[in-house]
Amino acid sequence: MSFLQAIKSVDFYRKLKKDLQQELTEASITGAALSLVAAVVMIGLIVAEFSSFLAPTTESKVILDHFESSVDDTLQINFNITFPHLKCEYASVDATNFMGTHDAGLAARVSKIRLDDKGRIVGKHEEPKKEVKHEENAKHEGPETSIPLTTENFEAKHHQYDVMIVNFFAPWCHWCQKLAPVWEQSSQAIGEKHTDDNLIALGKVDCTATESESLCIKYRIDAFPTILVFRKDDTGTTQHESYHGERSVNAITGWAEHFIAQAKKAIPATRTVDANKDGVADSHHATGCMVSGLLHVQRAPGMLKIQAMSDSHEFNWETMDVSHVINHLSFGPFLSEHAWQVLPAHIAASVGALDDKVFSSDQHIPTTHEHFVKVVRHEVTPPSGAKDPVVSYGYVAHSNNIQKAGEVPTIRLNYDILPIVVNYAEKRQAFYHFITQLCAIVGGVFTVAGIVASLMDKGVQAIRKKQELGKLG
């Protein structure tokens, strides 16, 4: 019996006897109102705390990146860029680093897809297996048989012949000078073989002459020489094939025979011709190019540069148009579907910050487009608590146009891979912390309500006492 009494002595929550509760306690309207307010506050705080318990919080930290092996010393760059007015034959891709080393893209894989003026795919561009061959020391004796064309007579001459092949040239162009005698010999050979006056003719346009300059602008001639094919039934929206084959009499006349056969309906009409059957098209009607690739570069500041280059053409930089659409630009391995689901929205958006962005050049003004990219590595720990985090590379980009006379129109993509890692992880509130918070809410509200009730009761008693003494005035 004494043991039970000893245990009862440590009871913190002693109760009033039932027969004394009515005598020692008293209910009031203010106390009831305050109790209701306290209950509502408790319920509101408990609901808010429960919502906070269910919602995860994101914790981030920045650490210095370090390379565990030589494999980590390189980074993959993925790009896909469309050029509406730059032909694949001229589009050159070069990767350099901050030390000026060219071809800095290790294990580079670059492909080019030809596009027509509507952006539709014409075919894959295959790099020539050998350089464009020129007929050396060619000389033409006798009168010139190719037709000089100007803005005034072009349409009439164009529709006079079933096929007209036109050489757009500039007298100052070295390659045009080498082609000139070959062109005249080809014109003479075709004329002697095909005596039909209206079947085929070779023409030429001097793009520096005032009377023909507008023709070169109309057909976007920015490389010399440019050889285009015109047919009698062409309309204003017709796309014209351009010749990129060997520059010799045999090659040009052999290539022209395909169009003669098409005009005679001896073979099906086509705008892509591989005259020498080497797997590389000698002519096609593509006007643009989609350049895509995958490069592995060192983790150091560098530049990806795309511009027009050719070993057999001279360019008119005043009319060269390198307007482009960045379909995709990202760094690091391609992400899986699961990885995209794990990445927070703001990190996912930074992985391809330049995707689908359009950059236009002003016509007849040499324009270089520069893109400055800062790359940061992100490591996101999945909510499942998996050991291996999802690794992605986000970037911020700033773009600028340079318009300057004499400037070679170029796309320069300058990248800087920052040596830091941003770690993201979801953190959930511990259950014991949630219970502690609930106890704090209940006890805190109850205590504060009790203090307020006590102050209100004392205030009411003081007022009543003064009223009884007649001191309220």
PDB file of C-alpha atoms in Angstrom, residues 75-77 94-98 101 103-106 295-305 329-331 371-375 395-396 412-418:
ATOM      1  CA  LEU A  75      33.304  16.897 -71.750  1.00  0.00           C
ATOM      2  CA  GLN A  76      30.843  16.044 -74.504  1.00  0.00           C
ATOM      3  CA  ILE A  77      29.236  18.848 -76.555  1.00  0.00           C
ATOM      4  CA  ASP A  94      36.267  23.954 -86.083  1.00  0.00           C
ATOM      5  CA  ALA A  95      36.866  23.547 -82.356  1.00  0.00           C
ATOM      6  CA  THR A  96      39.614  25.486 -80.590  1.00  0.00           C
ATOM      7  CA  ASN A  97      40.640  25.870 -76.960  1.00  0.00           C
ATOM      8  CA  PHE A  98      41.980  28.823 -75.018  1.00  0.00           C
ATOM      9  CA  THR A 101      44.774  24.688 -80.564  1.00  0.00           C
ATOM     10  CA  ASP A 103      40.671  20.649 -84.023  1.00  0.00           C
ATOM     11  CA  ALA A 104      40.417  20.540 -80.234  1.00  0.00           C
ATOM     12  CA  GLY A 105      37.314  18.352 -80.485  1.00  0.00           C
ATOM     13  CA  LEU A 106      38.497  14.836 -79.678  1.00  0.00           C
ATOM     14  CA  LEU A 295      32.486  16.614 -79.766  1.00  0.00           C
ATOM     15  CA  HIS A 296      34.608  15.648 -76.799  1.00  0.00           C
ATOM     16  CA  VAL A 297      36.613  18.650 -75.621  1.00  0.00           C
ATOM     17  CA  GLN A 298      38.903  19.343 -72.709  1.00  0.00           C
ATOM     18  CA  ARG A 299      37.349  20.983 -69.654  1.00  0.00           C
ATOM     19  CA  ALA A 300      38.867  24.331 -70.458  1.00  0.00           C
ATOM     20  CA  PRO A 301      37.573  27.507 -72.098  1.00  0.00           C
ATOM     21  CA  GLY A 302      37.158  26.963 -75.811  1.00  0.00           C
ATOM     22  CA  MET A 303      35.206  27.857 -78.915  1.00  0.00           C
ATOM     23  CA  LEU A 304      33.117  26.075 -81.515  1.00  0.00           C
ATOM     24  CA  LYS A 305      33.341  27.988 -84.804  1.00  0.00           C
ATOM     25  CA  LEU A 329      22.886  22.688 -77.699  1.00  0.00           C
ATOM     26  CA  SER A 330      23.793  20.721 -74.600  1.00  0.00           C
ATOM     27  CA  PHE A 331      26.818  19.517 -72.682  1.00  0.00           C
ATOM     28  CA  HIS A 371      27.335  33.144 -78.133  1.00  0.00           C
ATOM     29  CA  PHE A 372      28.970  33.161 -74.695  1.00  0.00           C
ATOM     30  CA  VAL A 373      28.111  30.126 -72.578  1.00  0.00           C
ATOM     31  CA  LYS A 374      28.932  29.414 -68.928  1.00  0.00           C
ATOM     32  CA  VAL A 375      28.569  25.718 -68.093  1.00  0.00           C
ATOM     33  CA  TYR A 395      24.385  26.720 -68.811  1.00  0.00           C
ATOM     34  CA  VAL A 396      23.529  30.357 -69.141  1.00  0.00           C
ATOM     35  CA  ARG A 412      31.361  31.645 -82.636  1.00  0.00           C
ATOM     36  CA  LEU A 413      30.142  29.623 -79.676  1.00  0.00           C
ATOM     37  CA  ASN A 414      32.456  30.436 -76.763  1.00  0.00           C
ATOM     38  CA  TYR A 415      32.102  28.091 -73.794  1.00  0.00           C
ATOM     39  CA  ASP A 416      33.620  28.181 -70.323  1.00  0.00           C
ATOM     40  CA  ILE A 417      33.222  25.089 -68.132  1.00  0.00           C
ATOM     41  CA  LEU A 418      33.237  26.282 -64.515  1.00  0.00           C
TER      42      LEU A 418
END
